[in-house]
PDB file of N, CA and C in Angstrom:
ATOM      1  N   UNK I   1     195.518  29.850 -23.343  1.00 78.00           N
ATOM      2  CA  UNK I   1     196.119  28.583 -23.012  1.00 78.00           C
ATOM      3  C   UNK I   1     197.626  28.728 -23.172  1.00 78.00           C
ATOM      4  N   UNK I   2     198.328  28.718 -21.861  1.00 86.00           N
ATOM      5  CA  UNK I   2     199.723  28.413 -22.251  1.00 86.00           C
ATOM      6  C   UNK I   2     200.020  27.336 -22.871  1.00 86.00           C
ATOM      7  N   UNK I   3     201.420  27.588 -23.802  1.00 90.00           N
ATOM      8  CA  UNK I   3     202.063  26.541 -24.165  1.00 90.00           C
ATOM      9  C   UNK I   3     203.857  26.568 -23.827  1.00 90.00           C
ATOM     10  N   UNK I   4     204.263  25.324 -23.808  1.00 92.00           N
ATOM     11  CA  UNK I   4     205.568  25.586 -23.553  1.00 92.00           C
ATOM     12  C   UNK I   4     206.007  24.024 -23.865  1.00 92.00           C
ATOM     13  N   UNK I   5     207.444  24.428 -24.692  1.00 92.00           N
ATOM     14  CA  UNK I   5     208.063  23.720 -25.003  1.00 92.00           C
ATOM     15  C   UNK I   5     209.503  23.017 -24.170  1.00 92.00           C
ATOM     16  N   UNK I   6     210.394  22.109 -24.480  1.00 92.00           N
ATOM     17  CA  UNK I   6     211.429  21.595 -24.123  1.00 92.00           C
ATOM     18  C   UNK I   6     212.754  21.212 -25.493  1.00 92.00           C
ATOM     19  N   UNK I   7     213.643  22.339 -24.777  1.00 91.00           N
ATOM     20  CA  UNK I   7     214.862  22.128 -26.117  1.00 91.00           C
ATOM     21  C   UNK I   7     216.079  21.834 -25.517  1.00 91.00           C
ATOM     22  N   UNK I   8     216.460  21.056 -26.182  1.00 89.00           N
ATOM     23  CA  UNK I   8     217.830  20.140 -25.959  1.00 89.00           C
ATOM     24  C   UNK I   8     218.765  20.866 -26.698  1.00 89.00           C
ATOM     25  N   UNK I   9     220.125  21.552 -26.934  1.00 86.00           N
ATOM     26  CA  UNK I   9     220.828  22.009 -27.483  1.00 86.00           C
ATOM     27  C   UNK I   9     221.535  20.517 -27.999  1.00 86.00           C
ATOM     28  N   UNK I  10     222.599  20.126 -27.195  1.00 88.00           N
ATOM     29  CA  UNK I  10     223.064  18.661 -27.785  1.00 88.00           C
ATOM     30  C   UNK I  10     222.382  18.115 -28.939  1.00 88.00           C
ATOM     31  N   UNK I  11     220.987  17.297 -28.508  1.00 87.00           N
ATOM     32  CA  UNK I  11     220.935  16.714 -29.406  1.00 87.00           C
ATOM     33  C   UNK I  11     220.110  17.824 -30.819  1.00 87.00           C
ATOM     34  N   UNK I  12     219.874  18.732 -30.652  1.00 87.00           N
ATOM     35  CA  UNK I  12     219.852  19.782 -31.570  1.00 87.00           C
ATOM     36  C   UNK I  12     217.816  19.322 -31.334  1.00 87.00           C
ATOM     37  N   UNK I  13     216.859  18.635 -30.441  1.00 88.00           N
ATOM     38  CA  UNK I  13     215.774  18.527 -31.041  1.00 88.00           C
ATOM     39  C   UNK I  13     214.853  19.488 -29.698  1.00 88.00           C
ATOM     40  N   UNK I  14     213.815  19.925 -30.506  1.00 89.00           N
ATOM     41  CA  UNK I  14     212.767  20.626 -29.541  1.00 89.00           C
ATOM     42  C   UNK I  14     211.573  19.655 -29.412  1.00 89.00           C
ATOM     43  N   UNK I  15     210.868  19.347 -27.808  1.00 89.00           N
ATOM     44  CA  UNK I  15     209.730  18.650 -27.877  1.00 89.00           C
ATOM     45  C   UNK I  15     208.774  19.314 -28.514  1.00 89.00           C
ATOM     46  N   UNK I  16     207.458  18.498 -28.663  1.00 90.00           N
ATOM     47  CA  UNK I  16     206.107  19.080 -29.560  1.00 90.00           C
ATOM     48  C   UNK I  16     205.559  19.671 -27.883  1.00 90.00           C
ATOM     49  N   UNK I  17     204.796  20.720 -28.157  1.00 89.00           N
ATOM     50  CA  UNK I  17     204.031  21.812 -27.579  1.00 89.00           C
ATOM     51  C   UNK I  17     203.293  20.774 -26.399  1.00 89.00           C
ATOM     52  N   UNK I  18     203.647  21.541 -25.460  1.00 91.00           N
ATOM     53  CA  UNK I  18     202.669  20.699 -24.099  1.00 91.00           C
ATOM     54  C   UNK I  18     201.677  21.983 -23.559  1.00 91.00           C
ATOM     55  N   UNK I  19     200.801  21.598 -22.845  1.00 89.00           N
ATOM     56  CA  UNK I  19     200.102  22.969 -22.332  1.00 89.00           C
ATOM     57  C   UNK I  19     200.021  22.996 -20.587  1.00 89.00           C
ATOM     58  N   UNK I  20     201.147  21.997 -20.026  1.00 91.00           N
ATOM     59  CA  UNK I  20     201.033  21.808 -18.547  1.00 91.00           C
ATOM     60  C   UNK I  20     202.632  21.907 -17.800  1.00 91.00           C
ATOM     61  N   UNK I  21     202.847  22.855 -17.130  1.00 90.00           N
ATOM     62  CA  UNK I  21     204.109  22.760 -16.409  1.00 90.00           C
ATOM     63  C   UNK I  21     204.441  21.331 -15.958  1.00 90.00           C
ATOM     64  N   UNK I  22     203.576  20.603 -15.498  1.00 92.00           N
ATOM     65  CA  UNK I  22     204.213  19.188 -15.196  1.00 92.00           C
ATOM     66  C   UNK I  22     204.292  18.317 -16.485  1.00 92.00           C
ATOM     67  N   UNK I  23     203.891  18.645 -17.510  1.00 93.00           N
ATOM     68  CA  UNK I  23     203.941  17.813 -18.501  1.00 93.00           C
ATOM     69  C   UNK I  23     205.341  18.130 -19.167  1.00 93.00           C
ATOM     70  N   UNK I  24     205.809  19.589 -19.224  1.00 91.00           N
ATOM     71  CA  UNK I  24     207.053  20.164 -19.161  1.00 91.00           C
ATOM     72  C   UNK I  24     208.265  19.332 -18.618  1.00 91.00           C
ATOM     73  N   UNK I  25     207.926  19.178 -17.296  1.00 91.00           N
ATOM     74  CA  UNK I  25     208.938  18.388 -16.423  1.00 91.00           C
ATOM     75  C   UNK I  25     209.192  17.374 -17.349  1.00 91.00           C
ATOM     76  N   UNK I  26     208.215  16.513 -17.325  1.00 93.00           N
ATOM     77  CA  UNK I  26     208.225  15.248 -17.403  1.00 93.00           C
ATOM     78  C   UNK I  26     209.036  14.937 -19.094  1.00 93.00           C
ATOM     79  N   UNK I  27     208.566  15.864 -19.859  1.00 92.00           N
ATOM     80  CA  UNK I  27     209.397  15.698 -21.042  1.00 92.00           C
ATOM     81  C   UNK I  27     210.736  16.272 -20.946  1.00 92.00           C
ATOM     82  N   UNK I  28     210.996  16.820 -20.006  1.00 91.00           N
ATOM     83  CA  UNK I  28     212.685  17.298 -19.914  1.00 91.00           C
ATOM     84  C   UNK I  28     213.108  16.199 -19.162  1.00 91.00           C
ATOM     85  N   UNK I  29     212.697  15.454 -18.295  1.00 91.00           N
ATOM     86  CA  UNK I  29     213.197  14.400 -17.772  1.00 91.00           C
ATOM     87  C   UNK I  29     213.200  13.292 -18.209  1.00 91.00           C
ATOM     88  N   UNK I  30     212.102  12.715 -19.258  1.00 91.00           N
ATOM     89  CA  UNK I  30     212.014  11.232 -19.893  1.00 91.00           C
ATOM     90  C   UNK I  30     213.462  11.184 -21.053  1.00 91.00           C
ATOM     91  N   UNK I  31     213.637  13.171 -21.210  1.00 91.00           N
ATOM     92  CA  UNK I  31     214.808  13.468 -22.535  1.00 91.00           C
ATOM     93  C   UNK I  31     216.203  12.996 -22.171  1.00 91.00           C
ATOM     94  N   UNK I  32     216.194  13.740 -20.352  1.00 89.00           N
ATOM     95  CA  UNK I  32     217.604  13.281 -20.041  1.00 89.00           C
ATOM     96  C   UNK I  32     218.043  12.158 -19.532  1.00 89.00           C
ATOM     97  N   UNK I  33     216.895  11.283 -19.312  1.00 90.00           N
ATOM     98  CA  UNK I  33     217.377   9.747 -19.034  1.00 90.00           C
ATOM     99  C   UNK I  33     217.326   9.084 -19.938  1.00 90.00           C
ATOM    100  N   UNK I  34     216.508   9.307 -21.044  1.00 90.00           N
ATOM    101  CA  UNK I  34     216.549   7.944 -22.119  1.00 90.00           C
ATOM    102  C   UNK I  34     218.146   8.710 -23.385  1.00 90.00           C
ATOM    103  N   UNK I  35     218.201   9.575 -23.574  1.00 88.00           N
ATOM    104  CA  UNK I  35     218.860  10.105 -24.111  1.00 88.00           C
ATOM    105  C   UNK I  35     220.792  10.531 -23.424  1.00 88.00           C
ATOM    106  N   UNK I  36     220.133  10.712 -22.435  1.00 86.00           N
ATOM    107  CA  UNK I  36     221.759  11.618 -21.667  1.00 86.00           C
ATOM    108  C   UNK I  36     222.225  10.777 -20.310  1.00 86.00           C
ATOM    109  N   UNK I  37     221.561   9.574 -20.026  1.00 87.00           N
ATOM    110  CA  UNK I  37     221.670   9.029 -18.744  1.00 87.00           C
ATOM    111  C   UNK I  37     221.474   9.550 -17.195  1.00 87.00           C
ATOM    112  N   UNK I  38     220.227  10.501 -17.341  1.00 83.00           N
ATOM    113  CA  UNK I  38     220.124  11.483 -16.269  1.00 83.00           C
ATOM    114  C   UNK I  38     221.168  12.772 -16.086  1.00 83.00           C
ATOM    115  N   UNK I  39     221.646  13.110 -16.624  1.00 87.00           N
ATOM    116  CA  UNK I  39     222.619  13.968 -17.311  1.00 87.00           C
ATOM    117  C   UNK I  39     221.945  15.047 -17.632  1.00 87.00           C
ATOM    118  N   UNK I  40     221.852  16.461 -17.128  1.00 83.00           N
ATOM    119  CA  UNK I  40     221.411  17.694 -17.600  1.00 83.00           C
ATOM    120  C   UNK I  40     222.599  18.186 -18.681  1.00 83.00           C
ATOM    121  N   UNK I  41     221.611  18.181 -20.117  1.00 83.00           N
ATOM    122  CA  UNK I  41     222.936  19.075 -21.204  1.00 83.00           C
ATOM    123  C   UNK I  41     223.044  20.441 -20.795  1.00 83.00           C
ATOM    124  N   UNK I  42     223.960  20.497 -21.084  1.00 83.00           N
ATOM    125  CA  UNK I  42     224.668  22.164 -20.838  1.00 83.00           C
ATOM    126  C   UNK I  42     223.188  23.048 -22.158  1.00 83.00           C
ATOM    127  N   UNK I  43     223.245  24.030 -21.509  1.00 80.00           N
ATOM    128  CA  UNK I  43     221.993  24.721 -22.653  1.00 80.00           C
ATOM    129  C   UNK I  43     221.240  24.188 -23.107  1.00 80.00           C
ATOM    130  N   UNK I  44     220.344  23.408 -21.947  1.00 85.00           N
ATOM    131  CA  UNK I  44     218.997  23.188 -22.232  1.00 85.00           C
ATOM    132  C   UNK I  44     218.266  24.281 -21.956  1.00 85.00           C
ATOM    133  N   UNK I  45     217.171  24.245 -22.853  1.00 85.00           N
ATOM    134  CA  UNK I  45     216.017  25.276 -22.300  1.00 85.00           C
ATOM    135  C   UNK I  45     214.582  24.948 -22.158  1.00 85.00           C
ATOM    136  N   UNK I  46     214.210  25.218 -21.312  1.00 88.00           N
ATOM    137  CA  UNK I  46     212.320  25.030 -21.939  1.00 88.00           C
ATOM    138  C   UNK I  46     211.981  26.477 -21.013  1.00 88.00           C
ATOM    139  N   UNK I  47     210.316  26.601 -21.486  1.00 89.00           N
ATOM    140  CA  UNK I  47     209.689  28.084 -21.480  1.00 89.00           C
ATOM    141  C   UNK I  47     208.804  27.667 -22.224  1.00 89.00           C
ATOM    142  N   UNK I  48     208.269  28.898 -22.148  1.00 90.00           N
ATOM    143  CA  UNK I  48     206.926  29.135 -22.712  1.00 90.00           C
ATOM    144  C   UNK I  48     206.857  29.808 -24.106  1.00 90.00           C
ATOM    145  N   UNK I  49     205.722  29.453 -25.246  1.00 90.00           N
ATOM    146  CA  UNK I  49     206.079  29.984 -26.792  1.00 90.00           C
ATOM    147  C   UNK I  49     204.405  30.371 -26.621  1.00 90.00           C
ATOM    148  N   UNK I  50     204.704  31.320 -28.109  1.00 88.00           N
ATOM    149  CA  UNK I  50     203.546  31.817 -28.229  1.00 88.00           C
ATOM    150  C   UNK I  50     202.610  31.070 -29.469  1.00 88.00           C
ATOM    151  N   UNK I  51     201.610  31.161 -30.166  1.00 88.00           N
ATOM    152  CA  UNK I  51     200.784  30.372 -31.020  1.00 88.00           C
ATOM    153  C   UNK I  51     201.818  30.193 -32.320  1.00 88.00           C
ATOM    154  N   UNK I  52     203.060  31.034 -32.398  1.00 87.00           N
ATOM    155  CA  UNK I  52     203.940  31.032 -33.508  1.00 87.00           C
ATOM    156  C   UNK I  52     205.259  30.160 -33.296  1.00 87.00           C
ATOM    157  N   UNK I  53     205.365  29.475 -32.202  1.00 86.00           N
ATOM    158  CA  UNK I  53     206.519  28.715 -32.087  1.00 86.00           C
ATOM    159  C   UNK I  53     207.416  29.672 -31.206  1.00 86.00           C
ATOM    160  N   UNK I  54     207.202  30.584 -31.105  1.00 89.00           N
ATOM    161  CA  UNK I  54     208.565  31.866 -30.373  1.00 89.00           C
ATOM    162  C   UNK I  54     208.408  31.971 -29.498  1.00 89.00           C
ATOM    163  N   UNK I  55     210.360  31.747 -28.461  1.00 90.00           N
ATOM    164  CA  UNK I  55     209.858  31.835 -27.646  1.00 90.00           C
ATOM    165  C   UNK I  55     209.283  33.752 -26.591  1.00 90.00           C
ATOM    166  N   UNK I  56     208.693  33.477 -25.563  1.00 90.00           N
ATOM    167  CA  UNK I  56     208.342  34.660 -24.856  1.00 90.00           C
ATOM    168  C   UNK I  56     210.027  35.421 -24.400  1.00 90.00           C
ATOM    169  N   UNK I  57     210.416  34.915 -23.980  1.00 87.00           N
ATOM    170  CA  UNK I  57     211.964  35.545 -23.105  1.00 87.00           C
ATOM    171  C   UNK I  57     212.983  35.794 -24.494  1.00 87.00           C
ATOM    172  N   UNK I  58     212.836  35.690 -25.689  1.00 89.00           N
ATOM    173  CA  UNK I  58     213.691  36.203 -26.912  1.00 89.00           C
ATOM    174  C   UNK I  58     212.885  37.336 -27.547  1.00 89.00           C
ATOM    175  N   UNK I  59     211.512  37.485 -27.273  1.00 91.00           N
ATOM    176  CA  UNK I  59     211.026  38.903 -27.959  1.00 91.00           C
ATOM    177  C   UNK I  59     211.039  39.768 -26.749  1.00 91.00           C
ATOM    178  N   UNK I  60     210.745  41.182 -27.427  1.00 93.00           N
ATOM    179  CA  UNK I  60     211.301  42.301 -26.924  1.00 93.00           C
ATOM    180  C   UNK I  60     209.873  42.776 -26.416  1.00 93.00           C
ATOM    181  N   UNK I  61     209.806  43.367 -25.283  1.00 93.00           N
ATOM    182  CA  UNK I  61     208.618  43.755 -24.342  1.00 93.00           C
ATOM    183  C   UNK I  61     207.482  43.885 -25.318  1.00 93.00           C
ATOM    184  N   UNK I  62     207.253  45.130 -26.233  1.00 93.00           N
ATOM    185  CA  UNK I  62     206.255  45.284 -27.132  1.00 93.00           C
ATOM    186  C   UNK I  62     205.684  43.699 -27.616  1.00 93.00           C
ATOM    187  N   UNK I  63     206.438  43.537 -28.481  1.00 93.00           N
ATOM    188  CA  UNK I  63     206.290  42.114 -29.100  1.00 93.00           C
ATOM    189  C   UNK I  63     205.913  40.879 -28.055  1.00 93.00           C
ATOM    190  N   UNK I  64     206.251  40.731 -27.016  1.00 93.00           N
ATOM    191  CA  UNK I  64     206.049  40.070 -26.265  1.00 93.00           C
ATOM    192  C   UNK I  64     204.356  40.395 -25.945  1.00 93.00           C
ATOM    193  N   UNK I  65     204.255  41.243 -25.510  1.00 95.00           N
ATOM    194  CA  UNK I  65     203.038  42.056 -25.048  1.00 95.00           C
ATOM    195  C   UNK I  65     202.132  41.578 -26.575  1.00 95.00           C
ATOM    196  N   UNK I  66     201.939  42.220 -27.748  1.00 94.00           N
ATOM    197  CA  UNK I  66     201.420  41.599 -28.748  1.00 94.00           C
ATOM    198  C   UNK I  66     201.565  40.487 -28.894  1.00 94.00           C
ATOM    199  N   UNK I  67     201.828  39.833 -28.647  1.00 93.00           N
ATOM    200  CA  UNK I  67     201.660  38.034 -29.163  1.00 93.00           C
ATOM    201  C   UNK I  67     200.822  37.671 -28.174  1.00 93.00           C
ATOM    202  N   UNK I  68     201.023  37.989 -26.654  1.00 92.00           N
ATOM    203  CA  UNK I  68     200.190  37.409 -25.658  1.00 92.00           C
ATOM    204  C   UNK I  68     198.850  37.523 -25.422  1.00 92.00           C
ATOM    205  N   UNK I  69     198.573  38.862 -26.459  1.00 94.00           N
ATOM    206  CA  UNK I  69     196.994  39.451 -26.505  1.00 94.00           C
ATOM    207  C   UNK I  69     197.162  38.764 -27.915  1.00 94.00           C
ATOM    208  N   UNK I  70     197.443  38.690 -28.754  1.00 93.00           N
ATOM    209  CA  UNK I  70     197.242  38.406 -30.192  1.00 93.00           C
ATOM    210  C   UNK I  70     196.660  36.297 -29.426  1.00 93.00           C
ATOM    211  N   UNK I  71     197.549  36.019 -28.859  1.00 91.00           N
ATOM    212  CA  UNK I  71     197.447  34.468 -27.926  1.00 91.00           C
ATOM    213  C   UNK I  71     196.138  34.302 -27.683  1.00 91.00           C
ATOM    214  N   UNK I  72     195.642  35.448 -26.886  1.00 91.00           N
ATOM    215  CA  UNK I  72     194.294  35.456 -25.737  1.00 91.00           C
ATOM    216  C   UNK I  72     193.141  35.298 -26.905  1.00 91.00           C
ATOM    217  N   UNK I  73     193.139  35.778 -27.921  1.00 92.00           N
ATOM    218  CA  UNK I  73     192.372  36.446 -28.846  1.00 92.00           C
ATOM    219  C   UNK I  73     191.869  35.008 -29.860  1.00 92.00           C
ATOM    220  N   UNK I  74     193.233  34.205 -29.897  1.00 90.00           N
ATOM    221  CA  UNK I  74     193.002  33.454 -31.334  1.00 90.00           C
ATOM    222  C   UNK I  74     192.328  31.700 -30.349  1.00 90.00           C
ATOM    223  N   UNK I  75     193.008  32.254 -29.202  1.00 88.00           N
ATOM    224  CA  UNK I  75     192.246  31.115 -28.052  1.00 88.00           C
ATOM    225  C   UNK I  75     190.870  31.369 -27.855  1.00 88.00           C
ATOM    226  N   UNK I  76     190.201  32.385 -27.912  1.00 88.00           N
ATOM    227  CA  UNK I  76     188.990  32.379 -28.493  1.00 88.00           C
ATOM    228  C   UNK I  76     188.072  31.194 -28.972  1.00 88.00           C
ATOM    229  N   UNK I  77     188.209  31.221 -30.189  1.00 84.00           N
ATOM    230  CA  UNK I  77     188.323  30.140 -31.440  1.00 84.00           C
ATOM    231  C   UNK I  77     188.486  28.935 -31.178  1.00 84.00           C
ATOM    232  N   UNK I  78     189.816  29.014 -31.080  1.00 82.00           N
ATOM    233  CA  UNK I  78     190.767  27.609 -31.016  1.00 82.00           C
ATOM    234  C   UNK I  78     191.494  27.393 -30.195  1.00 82.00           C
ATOM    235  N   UNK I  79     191.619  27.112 -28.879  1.00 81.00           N
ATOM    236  CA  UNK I  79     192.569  26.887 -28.246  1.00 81.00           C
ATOM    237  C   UNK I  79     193.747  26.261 -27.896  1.00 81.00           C
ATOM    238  N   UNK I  80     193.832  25.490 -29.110  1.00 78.00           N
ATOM    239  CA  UNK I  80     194.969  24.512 -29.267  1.00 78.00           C
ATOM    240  C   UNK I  80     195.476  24.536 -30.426  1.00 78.00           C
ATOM    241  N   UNK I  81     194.985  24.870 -31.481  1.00 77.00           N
ATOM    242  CA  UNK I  81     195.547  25.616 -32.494  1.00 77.00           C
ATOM    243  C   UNK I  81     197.239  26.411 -32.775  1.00 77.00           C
ATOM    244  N   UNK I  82     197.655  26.901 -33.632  1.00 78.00           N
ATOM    245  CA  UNK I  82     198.654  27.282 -34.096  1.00 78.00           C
ATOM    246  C   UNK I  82     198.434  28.577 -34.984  1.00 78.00           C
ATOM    247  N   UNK I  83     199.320  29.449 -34.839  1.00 80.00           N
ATOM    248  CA  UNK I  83     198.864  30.920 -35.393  1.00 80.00           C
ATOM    249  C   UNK I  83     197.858  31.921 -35.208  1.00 80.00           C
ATOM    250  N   UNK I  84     198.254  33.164 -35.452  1.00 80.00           N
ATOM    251  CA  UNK I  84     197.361  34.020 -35.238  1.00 80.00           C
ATOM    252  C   UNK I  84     196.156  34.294 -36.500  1.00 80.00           C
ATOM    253  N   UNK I  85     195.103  34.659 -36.220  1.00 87.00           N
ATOM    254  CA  UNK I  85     194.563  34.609 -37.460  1.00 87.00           C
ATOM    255  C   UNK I  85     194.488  36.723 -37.392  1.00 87.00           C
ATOM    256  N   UNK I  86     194.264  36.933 -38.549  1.00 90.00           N
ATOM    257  CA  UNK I  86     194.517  38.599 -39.250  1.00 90.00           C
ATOM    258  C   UNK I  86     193.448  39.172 -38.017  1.00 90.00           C
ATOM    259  N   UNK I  87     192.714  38.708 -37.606  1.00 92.00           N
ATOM    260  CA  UNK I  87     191.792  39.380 -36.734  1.00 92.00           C
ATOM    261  C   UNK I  87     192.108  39.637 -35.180  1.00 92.00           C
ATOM    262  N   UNK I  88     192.952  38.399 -34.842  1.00 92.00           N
ATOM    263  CA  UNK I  88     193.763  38.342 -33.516  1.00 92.00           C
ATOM    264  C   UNK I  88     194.492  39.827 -33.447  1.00 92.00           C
ATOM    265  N   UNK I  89     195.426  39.659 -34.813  1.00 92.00           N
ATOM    266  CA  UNK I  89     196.632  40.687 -34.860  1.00 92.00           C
ATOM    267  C   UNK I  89     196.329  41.712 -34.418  1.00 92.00           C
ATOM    268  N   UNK I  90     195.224  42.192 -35.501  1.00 94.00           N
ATOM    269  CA  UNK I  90     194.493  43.120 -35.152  1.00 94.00           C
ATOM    270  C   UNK I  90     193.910  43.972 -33.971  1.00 94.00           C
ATOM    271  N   UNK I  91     193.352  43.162 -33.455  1.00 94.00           N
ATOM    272  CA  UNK I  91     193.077  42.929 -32.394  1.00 94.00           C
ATOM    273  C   UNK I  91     193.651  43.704 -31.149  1.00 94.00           C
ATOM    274  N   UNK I  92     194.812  42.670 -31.224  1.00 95.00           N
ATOM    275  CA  UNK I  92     196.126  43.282 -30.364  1.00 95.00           C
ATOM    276  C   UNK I  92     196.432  44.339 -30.802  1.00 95.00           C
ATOM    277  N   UNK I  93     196.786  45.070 -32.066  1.00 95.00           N
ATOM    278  CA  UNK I  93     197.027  45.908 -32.449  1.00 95.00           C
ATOM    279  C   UNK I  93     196.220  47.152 -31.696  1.00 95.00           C
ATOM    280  N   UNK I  94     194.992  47.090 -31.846  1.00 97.00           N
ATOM    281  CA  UNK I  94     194.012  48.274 -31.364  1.00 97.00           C
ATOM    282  C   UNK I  94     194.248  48.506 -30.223  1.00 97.00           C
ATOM    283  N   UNK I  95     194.382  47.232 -29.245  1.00 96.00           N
ATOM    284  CA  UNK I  95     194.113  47.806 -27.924  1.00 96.00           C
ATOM    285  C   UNK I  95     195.571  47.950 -27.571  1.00 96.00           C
ATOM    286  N   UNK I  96     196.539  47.747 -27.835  1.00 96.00           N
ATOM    287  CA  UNK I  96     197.848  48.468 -27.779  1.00 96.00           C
ATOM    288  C   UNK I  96     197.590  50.122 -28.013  1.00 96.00           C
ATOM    289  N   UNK I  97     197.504  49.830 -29.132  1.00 96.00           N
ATOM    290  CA  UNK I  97     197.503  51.537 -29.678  1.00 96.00           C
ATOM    291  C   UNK I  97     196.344  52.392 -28.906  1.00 96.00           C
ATOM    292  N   UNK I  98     194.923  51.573 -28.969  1.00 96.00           N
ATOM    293  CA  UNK I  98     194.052  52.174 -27.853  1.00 96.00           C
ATOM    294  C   UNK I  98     194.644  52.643 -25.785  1.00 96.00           C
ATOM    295  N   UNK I  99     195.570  51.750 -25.232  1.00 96.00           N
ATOM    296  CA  UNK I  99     196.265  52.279 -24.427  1.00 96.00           C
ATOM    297  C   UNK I  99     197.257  53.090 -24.218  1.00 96.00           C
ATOM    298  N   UNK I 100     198.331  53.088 -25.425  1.00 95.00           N
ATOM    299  CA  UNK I 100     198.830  54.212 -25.749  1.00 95.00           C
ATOM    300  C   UNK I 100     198.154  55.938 -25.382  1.00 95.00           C
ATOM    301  N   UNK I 101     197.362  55.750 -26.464  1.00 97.00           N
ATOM    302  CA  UNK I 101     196.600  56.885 -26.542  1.00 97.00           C
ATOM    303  C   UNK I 101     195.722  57.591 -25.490  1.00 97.00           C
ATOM    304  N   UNK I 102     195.208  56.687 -24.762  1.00 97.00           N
ATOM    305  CA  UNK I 102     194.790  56.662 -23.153  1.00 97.00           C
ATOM    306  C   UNK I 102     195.914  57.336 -22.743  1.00 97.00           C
ATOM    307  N   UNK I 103     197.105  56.641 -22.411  1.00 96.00           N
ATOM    308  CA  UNK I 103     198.142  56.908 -21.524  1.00 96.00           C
ATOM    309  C   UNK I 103     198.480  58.773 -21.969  1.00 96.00           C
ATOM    310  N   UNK I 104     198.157  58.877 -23.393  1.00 96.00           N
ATOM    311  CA  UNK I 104     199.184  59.968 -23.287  1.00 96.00           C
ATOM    312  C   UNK I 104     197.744  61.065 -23.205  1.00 96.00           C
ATOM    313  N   UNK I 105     196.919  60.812 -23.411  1.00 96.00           N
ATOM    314  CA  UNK I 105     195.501  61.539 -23.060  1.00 96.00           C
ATOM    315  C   UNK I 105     195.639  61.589 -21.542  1.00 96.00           C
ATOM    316  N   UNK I 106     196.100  61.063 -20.975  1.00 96.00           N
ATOM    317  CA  UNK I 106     196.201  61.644 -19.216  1.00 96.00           C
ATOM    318  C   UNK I 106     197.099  62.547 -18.777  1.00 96.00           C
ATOM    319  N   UNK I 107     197.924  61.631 -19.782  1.00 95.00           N
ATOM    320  CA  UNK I 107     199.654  62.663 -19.301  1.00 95.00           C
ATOM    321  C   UNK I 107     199.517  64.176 -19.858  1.00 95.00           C
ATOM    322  N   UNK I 108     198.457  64.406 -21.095  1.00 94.00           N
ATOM    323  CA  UNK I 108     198.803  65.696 -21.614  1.00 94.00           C
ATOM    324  C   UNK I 108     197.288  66.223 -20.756  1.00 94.00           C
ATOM    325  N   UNK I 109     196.319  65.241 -20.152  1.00 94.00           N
ATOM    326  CA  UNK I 109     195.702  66.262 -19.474  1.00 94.00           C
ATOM    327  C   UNK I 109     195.734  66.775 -18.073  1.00 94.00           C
ATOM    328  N   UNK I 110     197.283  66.406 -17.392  1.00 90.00           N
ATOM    329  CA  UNK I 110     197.806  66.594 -15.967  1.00 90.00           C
ATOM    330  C   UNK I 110     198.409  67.379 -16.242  1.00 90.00           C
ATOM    331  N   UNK I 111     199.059  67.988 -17.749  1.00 86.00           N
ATOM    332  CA  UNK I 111     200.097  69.263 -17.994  1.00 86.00           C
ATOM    333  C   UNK I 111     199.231  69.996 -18.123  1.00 86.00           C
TER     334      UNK I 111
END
């Protein structure tokens, strides 16, 4: 389940977690009319976060990549939920490292 948030730099506040691109809109827009007079603030942002509040476009490929399987994993369970649980991590962990190891099991068996 995606989630994605809406942040206002100005007024310094982030909306609570939506799980619908139009629901997205709609809270960046109810922000800048009741708040800014239809007025886009300079460095607004919204995007998409992972079960930890972070967003996707500030972590670094790996990390990005782990949270989104660590995501898939804890949605399982709970899909609306918050955090990964030790088994998610995990999880992600293996089959990272399990493709790794694939990858270089091909590469060293084409040399």
């Amino acid at each position: 389940m995606r989630r994605y948030v809406y942040r206002c730099t100005v007024c310094r506040t982030t909306s609570p977690v939506v799980h619908q691109l139009e629901d997205l809109a709609a809270v960046g827009e109810n922000h800048r009319l009741a708040l800014h007079g239809g007025h886009i603030p300079d460095d607004e942002a919204a995007g998409q976060v992972d079960r930890l509040g972070r967003w996707y476009a500030a972590l670094s490929p790996l990390i990005a990549m782990h949270a989104r399987i660590a995501d898939g994993f804890s949605d399982l369970r709970d899909p609306k939920g918050t955090g990964h649980p030790f088994w998610a991590s995990a999880g992600a962990t293996l089959v990272l490292g399990s493709a790794v190891a694939l990858v270089l099991g091909v590469l060293s068996a084409a040399l």
